[in-house]
């Protein structure tokens, strides 16, 4: 059995980053001995974990003095993110100084999923293109540039790095054209996001999620892009039906109609989603997991000029649920989700991607 390493943003304090890393590792482990490389990208570590400089430390101390409950919730949230690492099979720790040692320790490498090729997020860390290992070991699974473009790198460097891959699969269909524009010689293939590689029961059973029988009825809100109508619509629906509202990462500002949940780790997030009456979101992964769990969901696209709407649009289009986009403020609740059709379309995506993943491991 091959020993396989996955290089991704597993240490980011971000729900989607945690879920995609866990799902890809779980899928890989069905066909190999898989590990998440415990790679410490300097940019990721600096952004999520380090408070550098006297000014930053003083600012943090002042926040603790002014907002002790809120800051305590954020600390609890960070601890819960760290605890989620127990669901990974982690390698020993690597940094940019010793990552080349991994080449002799693994038979195959995957970079992805997530925005591993976004130079802004990685600090232009080219190790996410796997230059430290032999060329025949280099593969990507659902790698993404996010909002970046290949022109943000040195063109000749990135061209050579991409040409040295054995297999390239990408997360967004738009990336196929972006890569071929710069490197016509390669043939990238779009695959589904790793969260779709697992079925609902795998998520529920493997992570010990809790479905409640007697529960408070509420709307689950998760917003990652500036919203214009989503929260207002949630309030209208909640008022009409006598439901509560639980808003993930609402922040310090309090609203009497909304329960701010600032301390949820990855498990708490999924439990809140699983037991909600309705999910309202601007997040791709919240939309994706809602579909997997058969949770009624409505989504809003970002109004920003530079955005990640293509992922939401591609997903909604692929499962024929564009009508659930939030475009106006009303109290409509849809009860006509065609879960059989949605499951069938997700199943087709899953089967094709798993077949390709298995082939890359076996080759």
XYZ file of C-alpha atoms in Angstrom:
363
model
C 0.000 0.000 0.000
C 1.397 3.377 -1.013
C 2.229 5.979 1.595
C 0.567 9.215 0.457
C 1.020 12.772 1.739
C -1.446 15.652 1.376
C -0.184 19.236 1.454
C -2.942 21.728 2.216
C -3.974 24.567 4.558
C -4.847 22.209 7.416
C -3.741 24.698 10.099
C -5.926 27.573 8.920
C -8.602 28.504 11.474
C -11.237 28.243 8.785
C -14.160 25.820 8.641
C -13.891 25.047 4.933
C -10.139 24.472 5.183
C -10.638 21.934 7.968
C -13.474 20.087 6.228
C -11.779 19.756 2.848
C -8.540 18.500 4.421
C -10.391 15.936 6.535
C -12.530 14.745 3.615
C -9.619 14.356 1.197
C -7.563 12.451 3.771
C -10.500 10.150 4.526
C -11.008 9.438 0.821
C -7.291 8.868 0.197
C -7.116 6.442 3.128
C -9.609 4.152 1.406
C -6.947 3.370 -1.205
C -3.631 4.042 0.544
C -1.862 4.923 3.776
C -2.573 8.646 3.799
C -1.220 11.495 5.928
C -1.706 15.240 6.114
C 1.727 16.847 5.965
C 2.080 18.938 9.115
C 3.702 21.690 7.093
C 4.077 25.073 8.770
C 3.660 27.681 6.049
C 5.149 30.890 7.422
C 2.329 33.063 6.068
C -0.430 30.845 7.507
C 1.307 30.638 10.883
C 1.799 34.393 11.018
C -1.794 35.163 10.063
C -3.579 32.728 12.375
C -1.284 32.127 15.329
C 1.360 34.772 15.920
C 0.989 38.176 17.546
C 4.174 39.971 16.610
C 5.339 43.328 17.874
C 4.610 45.304 21.015
C 1.805 47.282 19.356
C -0.090 44.108 18.394
C 0.269 42.625 21.872
C -0.985 45.808 23.530
C -3.940 45.938 21.137
C -4.839 42.360 22.045
C -4.591 43.098 25.775
C -6.937 46.072 25.385
C -9.470 43.874 23.564
C -9.364 41.373 26.432
C -10.023 44.207 28.902
C -12.899 45.714 26.902
C -14.516 42.538 25.527
C -13.601 39.640 27.853
C -16.582 37.437 26.904
C -16.059 37.874 23.177
C -12.296 37.306 23.398
C -12.884 34.270 25.603
C -15.218 32.848 22.960
C -12.584 33.369 20.270
C -9.996 31.573 22.399
C -12.398 28.668 22.940
C -13.037 28.592 19.186
C -9.295 28.413 18.458
C -8.892 25.544 20.940
C -11.746 23.661 19.293
C -10.103 24.087 15.900
C -6.912 22.603 17.343
C -8.885 19.710 18.845
C -10.243 18.857 15.390
C -6.722 17.796 14.423
C -7.404 14.505 16.210
C -9.382 13.494 13.127
C -6.270 13.868 10.945
C -3.446 11.405 10.569
C -0.652 13.957 10.759
C 2.946 13.565 9.663
C 5.845 14.898 11.658
C 6.324 18.651 11.501
C 7.880 20.207 8.391
C 8.914 23.742 7.509
C 10.356 25.289 4.364
C 13.801 24.389 5.716
C 13.267 20.617 5.890
C 10.316 19.874 3.583
C 12.619 18.206 1.027
C 13.092 15.363 3.536
C 9.484 14.308 2.904
C 10.410 13.088 -0.581
C 12.133 9.979 0.770
C 9.339 9.305 3.288
C 6.308 9.172 0.953
C 5.499 7.436 -2.324
C 3.057 10.037 -3.621
C 2.021 13.631 -2.930
C -1.194 15.590 -3.407
C -1.375 19.353 -3.119
C -4.882 20.626 -2.460
C -7.655 21.109 -2.049
C -8.235 24.742 -1.035
C -6.526 27.844 -2.407
C -3.058 26.322 -2.147
C -1.989 28.128 -5.334
C -3.115 31.556 -4.133
C 0.152 33.494 -3.574
C -1.553 36.021 -1.291
C -2.692 33.332 1.150
C 0.518 31.286 1.025
C 2.925 34.214 0.962
C 4.078 33.019 -2.461
C 5.186 29.704 -0.965
C 6.009 27.584 -4.023
C 6.232 24.421 -1.917
C 2.503 24.059 -2.595
C 3.570 23.190 -6.167
C 5.603 20.253 -4.736
C 9.077 21.162 -6.102
C 10.691 19.283 -3.198
C 9.696 15.808 -4.439
C 10.361 13.738 -7.552
C 8.290 14.758 -10.562
C 6.499 11.414 -10.899
C 5.165 11.839 -7.343
C 3.519 15.226 -7.974
C -0.280 15.413 -8.143
C -2.903 18.002 -7.310
C -6.429 17.344 -6.131
C -8.897 20.226 -6.538
C -6.156 22.835 -6.237
C -7.344 26.419 -6.516
C -6.051 29.923 -7.130
C -9.056 31.510 -5.439
C -9.290 35.103 -6.638
C -5.659 35.130 -7.826
C -4.303 34.495 -11.328
C -1.198 32.707 -12.546
C 0.088 36.089 -13.720
C 0.637 36.885 -10.026
C 3.613 34.485 -10.137
C 6.801 34.643 -12.170
C 5.499 33.292 -15.475
C 8.468 31.105 -16.365
C 8.734 29.684 -12.849
C 5.055 28.790 -12.623
C 5.050 27.351 -16.128
C 7.866 24.948 -15.277
C 6.322 23.984 -11.935
C 3.001 23.094 -13.570
C 4.677 21.173 -16.389
C 6.468 19.040 -13.789
C 3.216 17.631 -12.365
C 2.217 14.091 -13.203
C -1.502 14.865 -12.752
C -3.301 18.172 -12.270
C -6.894 18.338 -11.083
C -8.492 21.635 -10.129
C -11.433 22.836 -8.063
C -13.032 25.375 -10.399
C -13.864 24.832 -14.042
C -12.525 28.322 -14.761
C -9.062 27.165 -13.659
C -8.834 24.751 -16.576
C -8.731 27.653 -19.031
C -6.509 29.731 -16.742
C -3.855 27.002 -16.597
C -4.043 26.174 -20.299
C -3.695 29.875 -21.099
C -0.284 29.903 -19.423
C 0.748 26.279 -19.989
C -1.009 24.874 -23.087
C 0.951 21.620 -22.776
C -0.853 20.425 -19.621
C -4.372 19.031 -19.326
C -5.955 19.966 -15.991
C -9.180 18.186 -15.060
C -11.925 19.674 -12.843
C -13.017 17.540 -9.880
C -15.481 18.000 -7.055
C -14.518 19.661 -3.793
C -13.302 17.026 -1.290
C -16.331 17.504 0.993
C -18.414 15.768 -1.689
C -16.151 12.697 -1.605
C -17.891 11.627 1.625
C -21.570 10.769 1.985
C -23.748 12.183 4.762
C -23.478 9.108 6.990
C -19.685 9.190 6.795
C -19.674 12.761 8.071
C -22.183 12.012 10.816
C -20.695 8.736 12.033
C -16.979 9.504 11.689
C -17.266 12.842 13.492
C -19.925 11.699 16.008
C -22.331 14.453 15.019
C -25.506 14.809 17.081
C -28.971 15.016 15.541
C -31.418 16.234 18.177
C -35.008 14.997 18.325
C -36.358 17.658 20.681
C -34.838 20.906 19.637
C -35.238 24.636 19.424
C -36.178 25.678 15.914
C -33.728 28.142 14.422
C -32.110 29.454 11.256
C -28.373 28.871 10.904
C -26.477 31.795 9.336
C -22.885 31.726 8.098
C -21.653 34.723 6.108
C -18.186 34.993 4.538
C -18.867 37.780 2.024
C -20.545 41.135 2.709
C -24.262 40.392 2.682
C -27.023 42.725 1.595
C -30.214 40.694 1.961
C -29.335 37.433 3.735
C -29.671 38.489 7.382
C -32.715 40.664 6.724
C -34.387 37.735 4.987
C -33.505 35.425 7.893
C -35.150 37.864 10.313
C -38.348 37.938 8.254
C -38.535 34.145 8.078
C -37.747 33.768 11.786
C -40.383 36.319 12.780
C -43.054 34.669 10.634
C -42.369 31.164 11.993
C -41.371 31.907 15.574
C -37.850 30.571 15.041
C -34.585 31.702 16.554
C -31.455 32.715 14.648
C -27.957 31.398 15.329
C -25.281 33.408 13.559
C -21.771 31.932 13.356
C -18.972 34.472 13.998
C -21.388 37.366 14.384
C -18.800 39.410 16.265
C -19.163 41.733 19.249
C -22.226 43.654 18.059
C -25.379 42.311 19.728
C -28.859 42.140 18.221
C -31.792 40.910 20.267
C -33.180 38.793 17.408
C -29.864 37.006 16.829
C -27.796 34.631 18.958
C -24.141 35.218 18.107
C -22.104 31.998 18.160
C -18.450 33.018 18.340
C -16.989 29.905 19.976
C -17.967 27.181 17.482
C -15.234 24.856 16.291
C -15.623 22.600 13.232
C -17.719 20.001 15.107
C -19.995 22.576 16.735
C -20.490 24.248 13.345
C -21.703 20.997 11.766
C -23.983 20.178 14.706
C -25.594 23.616 14.498
C -26.123 23.178 10.761
C -27.435 19.634 11.127
C -30.145 20.672 13.606
C -31.281 23.886 11.904
C -34.590 24.349 10.109
C -32.927 26.437 7.410
C -29.384 27.447 6.426
C -28.688 30.904 4.993
C -25.164 31.519 3.753
C -22.722 33.141 1.358
C -20.245 30.260 1.845
C -19.543 27.512 -0.680
C -18.801 24.892 1.971
C -21.905 25.758 4.001
C -23.972 25.361 0.824
C -22.213 22.102 -0.082
C -22.612 20.522 3.352
C -26.251 21.640 3.563
C -26.913 19.721 0.353
C -25.068 16.656 1.656
C -27.133 16.735 4.885
C -30.434 17.498 3.093
C -30.830 20.790 4.936
C -33.028 23.432 3.294
C -30.620 26.182 2.255
C -30.685 29.580 0.597
C -27.542 31.344 -0.549
C -26.541 34.877 -1.482
C -23.841 35.881 -3.952
C -21.241 38.501 -3.110
C -21.761 41.990 -4.501
C -18.021 42.737 -4.377
C -16.267 43.412 -7.675
C -13.643 40.740 -6.952
C -15.455 37.707 -5.579
C -15.639 33.919 -5.449
C -19.183 33.661 -6.792
C -18.201 31.247 -9.559
C -17.968 28.372 -7.067
C -21.462 28.979 -5.701
C -22.896 29.465 -9.180
C -21.208 26.317 -10.528
C -22.515 24.240 -7.617
C -26.050 25.638 -7.712
C -26.195 25.151 -11.472
C -24.822 21.609 -11.317
C -27.575 20.463 -8.915
C -30.334 22.614 -10.446
C -31.061 24.824 -7.430
C -30.509 28.344 -8.765
C -33.988 29.360 -7.562
C -32.735 29.255 -3.963
C -30.440 32.244 -4.502
C -31.429 35.184 -2.286
C -32.166 38.154 -4.513
C -34.810 39.980 -2.471
C -35.969 40.335 1.109
C -39.083 38.258 1.763
C -40.253 35.469 4.062
C -40.412 32.716 1.438
C -39.397 29.248 2.606
C -39.053 26.668 -0.124
C -40.283 23.153 0.590
C -39.735 21.739 -2.886
C -36.106 20.607 -2.685
C -35.703 17.650 -5.020
C -33.287 15.701 -2.823
C -33.411 12.660 -5.091
C -32.203 14.712 -8.063
C -29.630 16.580 -5.951
C -28.277 13.299 -4.532
C -28.056 11.831 -8.023
C -26.079 14.768 -9.405
C -23.755 14.877 -6.386
C -23.350 11.107 -6.662
C -22.240 11.438 -10.281
C -19.665 14.102 -9.322
C -18.459 11.969 -6.423
C -18.093 8.789 -8.480
C -16.125 10.476 -11.266
C -13.789 12.243 -8.825
C -13.195 9.147 -6.681
C -12.417 7.115 -9.789
C -9.826 9.690 -10.851
C -8.376 9.939 -7.327
C -8.014 6.165 -7.145
C -6.370 6.101 -10.568
C -3.819 8.745 -9.546
C -2.932 6.710 -6.459
C -2.632 3.428 -8.380
C -0.578 4.770 -11.307
